CSV table of C-alpha atoms (C1' of nucleotides) in Angstrom, one decimal:
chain,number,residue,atom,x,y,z
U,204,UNK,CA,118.9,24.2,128.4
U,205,UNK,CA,122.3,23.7,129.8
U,206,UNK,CA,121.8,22.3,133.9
U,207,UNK,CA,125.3,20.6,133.1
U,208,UNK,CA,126.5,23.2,135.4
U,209,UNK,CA,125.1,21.0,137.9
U,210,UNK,CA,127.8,18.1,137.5
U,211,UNK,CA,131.0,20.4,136.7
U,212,UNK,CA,131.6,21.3,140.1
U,213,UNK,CA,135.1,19.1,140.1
U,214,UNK,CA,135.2,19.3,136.0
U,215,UNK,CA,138.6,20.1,135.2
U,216,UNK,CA,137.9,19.7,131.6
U,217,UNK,CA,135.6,23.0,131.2
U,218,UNK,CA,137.2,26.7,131.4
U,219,UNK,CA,135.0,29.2,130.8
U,220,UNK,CA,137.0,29.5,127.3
U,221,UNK,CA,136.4,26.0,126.0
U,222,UNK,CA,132.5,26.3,127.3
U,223,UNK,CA,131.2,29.8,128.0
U,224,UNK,CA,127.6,28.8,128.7
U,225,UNK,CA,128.4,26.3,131.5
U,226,UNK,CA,129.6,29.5,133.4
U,227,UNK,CA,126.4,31.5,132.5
U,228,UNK,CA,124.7,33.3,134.9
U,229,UNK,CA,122.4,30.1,136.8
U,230,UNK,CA,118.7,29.6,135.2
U,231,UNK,CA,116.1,32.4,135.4
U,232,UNK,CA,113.1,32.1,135.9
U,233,UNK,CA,112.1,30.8,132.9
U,234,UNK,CA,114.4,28.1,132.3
U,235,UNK,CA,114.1,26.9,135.6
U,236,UNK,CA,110.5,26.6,135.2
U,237,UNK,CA,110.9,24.5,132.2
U,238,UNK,CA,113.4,21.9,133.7
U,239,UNK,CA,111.2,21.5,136.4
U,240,UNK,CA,108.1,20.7,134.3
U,241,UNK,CA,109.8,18.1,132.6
U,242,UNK,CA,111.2,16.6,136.6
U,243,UNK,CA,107.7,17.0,137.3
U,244,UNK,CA,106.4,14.4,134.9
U,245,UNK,CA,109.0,12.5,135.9
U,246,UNK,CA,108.3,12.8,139.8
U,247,UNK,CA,105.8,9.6,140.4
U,248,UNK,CA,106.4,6.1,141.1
U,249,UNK,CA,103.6,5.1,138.8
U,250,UNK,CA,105.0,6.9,135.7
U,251,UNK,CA,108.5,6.0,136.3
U,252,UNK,CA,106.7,2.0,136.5
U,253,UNK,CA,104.7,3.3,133.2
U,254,UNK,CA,107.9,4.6,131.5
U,255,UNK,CA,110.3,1.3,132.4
U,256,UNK,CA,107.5,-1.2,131.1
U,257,UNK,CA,106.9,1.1,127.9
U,258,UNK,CA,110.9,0.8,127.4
U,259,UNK,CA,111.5,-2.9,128.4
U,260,UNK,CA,108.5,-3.7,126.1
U,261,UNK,CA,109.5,-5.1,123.1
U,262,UNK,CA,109.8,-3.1,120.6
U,263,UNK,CA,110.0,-0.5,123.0
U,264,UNK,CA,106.6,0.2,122.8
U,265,UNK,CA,103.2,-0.9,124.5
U,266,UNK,CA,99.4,-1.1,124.2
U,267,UNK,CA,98.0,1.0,127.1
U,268,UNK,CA,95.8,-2.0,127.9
U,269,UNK,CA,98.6,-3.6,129.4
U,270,UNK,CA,99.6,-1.8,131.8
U,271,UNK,CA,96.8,-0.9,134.0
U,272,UNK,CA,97.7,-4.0,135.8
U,273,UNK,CA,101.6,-4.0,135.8
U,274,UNK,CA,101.6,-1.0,138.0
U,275,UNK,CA,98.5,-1.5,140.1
U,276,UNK,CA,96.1,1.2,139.6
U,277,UNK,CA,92.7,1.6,137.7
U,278,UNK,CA,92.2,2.5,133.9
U,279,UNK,CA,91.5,6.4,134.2
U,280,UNK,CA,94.2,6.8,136.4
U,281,UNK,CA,97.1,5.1,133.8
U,282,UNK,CA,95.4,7.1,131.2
U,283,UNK,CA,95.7,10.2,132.9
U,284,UNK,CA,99.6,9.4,134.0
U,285,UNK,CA,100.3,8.5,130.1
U,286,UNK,CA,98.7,11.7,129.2
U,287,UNK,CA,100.7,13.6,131.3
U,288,UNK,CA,104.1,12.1,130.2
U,289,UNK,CA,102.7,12.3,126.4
U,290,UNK,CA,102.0,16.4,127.1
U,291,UNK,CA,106.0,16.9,129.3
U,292,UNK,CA,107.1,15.6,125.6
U,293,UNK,CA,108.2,11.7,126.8
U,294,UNK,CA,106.0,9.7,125.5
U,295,UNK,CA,104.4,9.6,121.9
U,296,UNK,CA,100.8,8.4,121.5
U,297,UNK,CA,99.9,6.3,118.3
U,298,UNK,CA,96.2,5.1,118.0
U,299,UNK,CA,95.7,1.7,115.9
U,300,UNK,CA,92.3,1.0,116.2
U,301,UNK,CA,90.5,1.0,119.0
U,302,UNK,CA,94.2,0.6,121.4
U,303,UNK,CA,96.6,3.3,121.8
U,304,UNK,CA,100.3,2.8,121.8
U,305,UNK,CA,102.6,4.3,123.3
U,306,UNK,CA,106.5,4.8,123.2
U,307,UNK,CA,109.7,7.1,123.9
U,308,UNK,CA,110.0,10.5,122.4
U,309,UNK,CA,113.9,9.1,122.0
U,310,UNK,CA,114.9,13.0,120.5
U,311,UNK,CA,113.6,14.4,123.3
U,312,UNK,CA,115.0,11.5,126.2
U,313,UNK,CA,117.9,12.1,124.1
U,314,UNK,CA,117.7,15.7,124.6
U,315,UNK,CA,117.3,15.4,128.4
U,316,UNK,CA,119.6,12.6,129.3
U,317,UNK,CA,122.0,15.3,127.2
U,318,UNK,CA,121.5,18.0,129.5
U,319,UNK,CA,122.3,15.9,132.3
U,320,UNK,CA,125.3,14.2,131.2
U,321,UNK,CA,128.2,15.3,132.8
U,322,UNK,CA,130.4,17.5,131.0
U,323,UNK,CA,133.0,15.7,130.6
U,324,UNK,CA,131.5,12.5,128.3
U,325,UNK,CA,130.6,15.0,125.6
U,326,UNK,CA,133.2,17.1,125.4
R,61,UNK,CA,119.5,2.1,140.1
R,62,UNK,CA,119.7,1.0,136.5
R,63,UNK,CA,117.2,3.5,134.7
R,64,UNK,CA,119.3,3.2,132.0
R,65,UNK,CA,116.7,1.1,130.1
R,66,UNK,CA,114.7,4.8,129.6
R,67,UNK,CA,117.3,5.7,127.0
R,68,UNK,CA,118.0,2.2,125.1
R,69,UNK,CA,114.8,1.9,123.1
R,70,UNK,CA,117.0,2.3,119.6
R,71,UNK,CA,120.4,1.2,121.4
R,72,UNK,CA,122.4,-1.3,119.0
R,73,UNK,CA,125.3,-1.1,121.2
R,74,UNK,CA,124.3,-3.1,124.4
R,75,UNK,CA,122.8,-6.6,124.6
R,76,UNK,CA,121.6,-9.2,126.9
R,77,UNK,CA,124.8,-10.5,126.9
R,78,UNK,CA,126.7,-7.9,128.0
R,79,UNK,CA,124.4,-5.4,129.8
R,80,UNK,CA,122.0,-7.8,131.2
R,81,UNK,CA,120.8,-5.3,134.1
R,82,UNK,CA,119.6,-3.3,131.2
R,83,UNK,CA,117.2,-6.0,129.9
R,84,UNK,CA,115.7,-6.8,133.3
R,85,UNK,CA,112.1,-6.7,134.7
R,86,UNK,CA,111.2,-2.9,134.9
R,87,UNK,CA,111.4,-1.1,138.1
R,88,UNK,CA,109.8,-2.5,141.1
R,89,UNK,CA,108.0,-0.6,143.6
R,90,UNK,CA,111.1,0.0,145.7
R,91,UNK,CA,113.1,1.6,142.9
R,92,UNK,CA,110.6,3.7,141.2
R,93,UNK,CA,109.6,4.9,145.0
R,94,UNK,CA,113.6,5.8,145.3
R,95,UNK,CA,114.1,7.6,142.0
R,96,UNK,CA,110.5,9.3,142.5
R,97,UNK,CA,112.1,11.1,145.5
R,98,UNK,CA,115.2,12.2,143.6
R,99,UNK,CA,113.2,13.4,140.5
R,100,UNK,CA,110.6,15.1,143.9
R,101,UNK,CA,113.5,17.1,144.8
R,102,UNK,CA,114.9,18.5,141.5
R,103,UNK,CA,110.9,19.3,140.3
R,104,UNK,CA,110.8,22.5,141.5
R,105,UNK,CA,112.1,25.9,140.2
R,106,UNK,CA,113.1,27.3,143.3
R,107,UNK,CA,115.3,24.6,144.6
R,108,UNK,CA,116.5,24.2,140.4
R,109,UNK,CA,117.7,27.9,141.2
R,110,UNK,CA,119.3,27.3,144.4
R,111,UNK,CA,121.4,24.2,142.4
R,112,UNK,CA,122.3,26.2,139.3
R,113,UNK,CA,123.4,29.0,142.0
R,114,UNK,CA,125.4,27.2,144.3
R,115,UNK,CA,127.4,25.2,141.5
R,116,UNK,CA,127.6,28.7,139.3
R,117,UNK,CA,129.2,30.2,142.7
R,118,UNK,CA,132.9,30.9,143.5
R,119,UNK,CA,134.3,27.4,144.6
R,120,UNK,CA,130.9,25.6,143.7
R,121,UNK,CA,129.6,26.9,147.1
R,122,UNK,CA,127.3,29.1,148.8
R,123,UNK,CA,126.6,30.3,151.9
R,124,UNK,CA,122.7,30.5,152.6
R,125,UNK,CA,122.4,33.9,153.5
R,126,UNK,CA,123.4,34.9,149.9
R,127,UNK,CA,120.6,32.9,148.0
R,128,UNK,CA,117.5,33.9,150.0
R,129,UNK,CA,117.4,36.9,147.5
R,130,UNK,CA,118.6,35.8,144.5
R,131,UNK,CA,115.6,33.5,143.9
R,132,UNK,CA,113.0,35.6,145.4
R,133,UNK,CA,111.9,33.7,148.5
R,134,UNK,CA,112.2,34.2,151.7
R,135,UNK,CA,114.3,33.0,154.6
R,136,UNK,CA,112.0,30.4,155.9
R,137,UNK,CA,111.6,29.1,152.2
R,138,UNK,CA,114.8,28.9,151.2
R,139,UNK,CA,115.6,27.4,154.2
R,140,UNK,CA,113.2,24.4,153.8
R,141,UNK,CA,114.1,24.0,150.5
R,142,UNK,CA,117.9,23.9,151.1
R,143,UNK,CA,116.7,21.2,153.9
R,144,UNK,CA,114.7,19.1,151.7
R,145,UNK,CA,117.6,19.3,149.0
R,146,UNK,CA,120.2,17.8,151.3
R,147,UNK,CA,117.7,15.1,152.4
R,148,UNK,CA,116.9,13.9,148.7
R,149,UNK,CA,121.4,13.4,148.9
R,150,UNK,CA,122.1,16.3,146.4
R,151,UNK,CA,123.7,19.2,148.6
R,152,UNK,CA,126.4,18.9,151.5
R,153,UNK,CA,125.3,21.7,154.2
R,154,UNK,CA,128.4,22.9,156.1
R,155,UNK,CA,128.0,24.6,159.6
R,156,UNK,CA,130.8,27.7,159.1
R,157,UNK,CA,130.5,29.8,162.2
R,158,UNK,CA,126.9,31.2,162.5
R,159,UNK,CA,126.8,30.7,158.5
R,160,UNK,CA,125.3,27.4,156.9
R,161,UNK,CA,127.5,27.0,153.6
R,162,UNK,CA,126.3,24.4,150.7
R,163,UNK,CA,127.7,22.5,148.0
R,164,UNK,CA,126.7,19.6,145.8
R,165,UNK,CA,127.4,16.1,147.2
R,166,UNK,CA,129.3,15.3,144.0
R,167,UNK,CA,129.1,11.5,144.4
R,168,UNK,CA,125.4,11.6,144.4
R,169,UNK,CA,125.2,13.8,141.8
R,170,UNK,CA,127.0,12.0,139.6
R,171,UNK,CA,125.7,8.7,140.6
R,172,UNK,CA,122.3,10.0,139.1
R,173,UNK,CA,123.9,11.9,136.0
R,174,UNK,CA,124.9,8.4,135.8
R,175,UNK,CA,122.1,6.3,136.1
R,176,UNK,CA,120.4,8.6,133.2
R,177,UNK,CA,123.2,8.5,130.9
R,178,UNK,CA,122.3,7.2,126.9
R,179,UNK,CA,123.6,3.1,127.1
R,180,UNK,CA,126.1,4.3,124.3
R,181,UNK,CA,128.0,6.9,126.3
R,182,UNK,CA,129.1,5.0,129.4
R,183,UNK,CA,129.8,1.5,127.7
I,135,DA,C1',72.5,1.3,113.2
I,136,DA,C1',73.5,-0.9,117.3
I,137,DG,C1',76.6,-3.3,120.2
I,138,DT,C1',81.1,-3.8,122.2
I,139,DC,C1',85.4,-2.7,123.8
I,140,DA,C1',89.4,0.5,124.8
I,141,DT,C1',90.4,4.9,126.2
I,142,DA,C1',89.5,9.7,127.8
I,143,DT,C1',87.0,12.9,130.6
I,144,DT,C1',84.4,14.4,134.7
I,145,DG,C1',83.7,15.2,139.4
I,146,DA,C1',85.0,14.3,144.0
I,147,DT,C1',88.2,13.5,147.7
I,148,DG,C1',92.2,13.1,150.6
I,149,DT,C1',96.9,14.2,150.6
I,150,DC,C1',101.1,16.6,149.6
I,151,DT,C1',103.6,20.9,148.9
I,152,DG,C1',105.3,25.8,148.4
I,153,DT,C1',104.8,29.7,150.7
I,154,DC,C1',105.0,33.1,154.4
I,155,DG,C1',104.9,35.4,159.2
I,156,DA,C1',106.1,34.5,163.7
I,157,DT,C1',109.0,32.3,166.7
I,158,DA,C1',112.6,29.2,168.3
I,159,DT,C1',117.5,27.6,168.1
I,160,DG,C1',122.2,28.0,168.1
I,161,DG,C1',126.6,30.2,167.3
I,162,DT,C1',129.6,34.7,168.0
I,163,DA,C1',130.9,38.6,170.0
I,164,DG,C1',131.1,42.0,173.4
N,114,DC,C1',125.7,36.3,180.4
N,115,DT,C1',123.5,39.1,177.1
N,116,DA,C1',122.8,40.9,172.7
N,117,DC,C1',122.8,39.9,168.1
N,118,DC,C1',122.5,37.7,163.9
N,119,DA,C1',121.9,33.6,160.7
N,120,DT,C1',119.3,29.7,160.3
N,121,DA,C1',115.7,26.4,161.4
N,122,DT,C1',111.1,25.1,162.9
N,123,DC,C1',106.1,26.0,163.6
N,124,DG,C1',101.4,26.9,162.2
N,125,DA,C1',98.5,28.1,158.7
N,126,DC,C1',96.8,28.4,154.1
N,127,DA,C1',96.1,28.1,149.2
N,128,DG,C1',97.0,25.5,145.2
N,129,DA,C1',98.5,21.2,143.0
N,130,DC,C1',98.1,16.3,142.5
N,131,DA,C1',97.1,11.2,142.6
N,132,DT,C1',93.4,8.5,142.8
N,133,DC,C1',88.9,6.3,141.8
N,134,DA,C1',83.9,5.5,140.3
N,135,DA,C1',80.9,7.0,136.9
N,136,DT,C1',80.3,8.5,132.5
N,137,DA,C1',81.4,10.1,127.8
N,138,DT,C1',83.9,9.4,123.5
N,139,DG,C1',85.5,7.1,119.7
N,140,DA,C1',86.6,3.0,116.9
N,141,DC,C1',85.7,-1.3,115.1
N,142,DT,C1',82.4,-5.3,114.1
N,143,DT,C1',78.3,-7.3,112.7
DNA sequence: AAGTCATATTGATGTCTGTCGATATGGTAG
DNA sequence: CTACCATATCGACAGACATCAATATGACTT
């Protein structure tokens, strides 16, 4: 999943030697269809909300019975928005009792914010 | 736009005290509502492929008449979604005779790449 | 076993969006 | 000015999506 393409237009550090995949042929159809899932799940105002408070929780993590309120909206639909980021592979889903927890998938943020980084910082 | 708190959950590199944007409330309405349209406009295939074609092209540029095909759209199609790209900030449309020619707006571009880099890499 | 509470699922609804054919716009050339 | 070509806009339509009230599920407690 290489989109760094996108942010080498000016990169004078990349030759098609060093870095022959960033001068592959552009996504198929496949690829692209995978990137956009995971823009998808990232494409709403009230999971990008969901997704901030989850990481500026402490620990990192929170109870979904907080944050119904934080981001104004009713109890099926913040369970349906956490479900959604849990299945695009952002969120993990722990259950203690009767709450369920929730924090980053860091490999896979990791993985993401990776594929968007611009060539140059990890070269 | 400091999403940057997505990525920090196991960060032992910034701090309060040095990073203090980092720590703050999580995104208000305003921001997640801006970012929401960025993430929008890179959450579709289509205009995923129109990207990874313009910045694989010659120069990092492409004239519209050569990507109608490419992706498998038609004119109208790739017209609106070349539209709704430079709207969301991320293309540059240039008006070359009867010819519309587009490149990445690098600044914006990297703005973003920016705003979802890892804490560690850009500190 | 029954009650209670947190979460998930269902069903419905209004809105947004990707797509195309048809048509309009605007630049170039003759 | 007219013809032509590339691109944009319009109108329509099907599918996706965010949202909620109502209800089901599942876990703990007593």
């Amino acid at each position: 999943m290489y989109v760094n393409m996108f942010f080498m237009t000016e990169a004078p550090i990349c030759t098609p030697d060093c870095c022959p995949e960033m001068f592959a042929a552009p996504l198929d159809d496949q690829a692209a269809g995978d990137l956009a899932e995971i823009f998808k799940a990232l494409a709403d105002p009230t999971r990008l909300r969901l997704i901030s408070l989850i990481a500026s929780s402490p620990n990192a993590e929170a109870c979904a019975c907080d944050l119904a309120a934080p981001v104004g909206r009713s109890q099926p639909t913040v369970s349906h928005h956490l479900s959604q980021l849990v299945a695009a592979g952002l969120l993990e889903r722990e259950q203690r009792g009767k709450w369920a927890w929730f924090r980053l998938d860091d490999d896979r943020v990791a993985a993401i914010a990776d594929a968007l980084t611009p060539a140059g910082s990890n070269a």
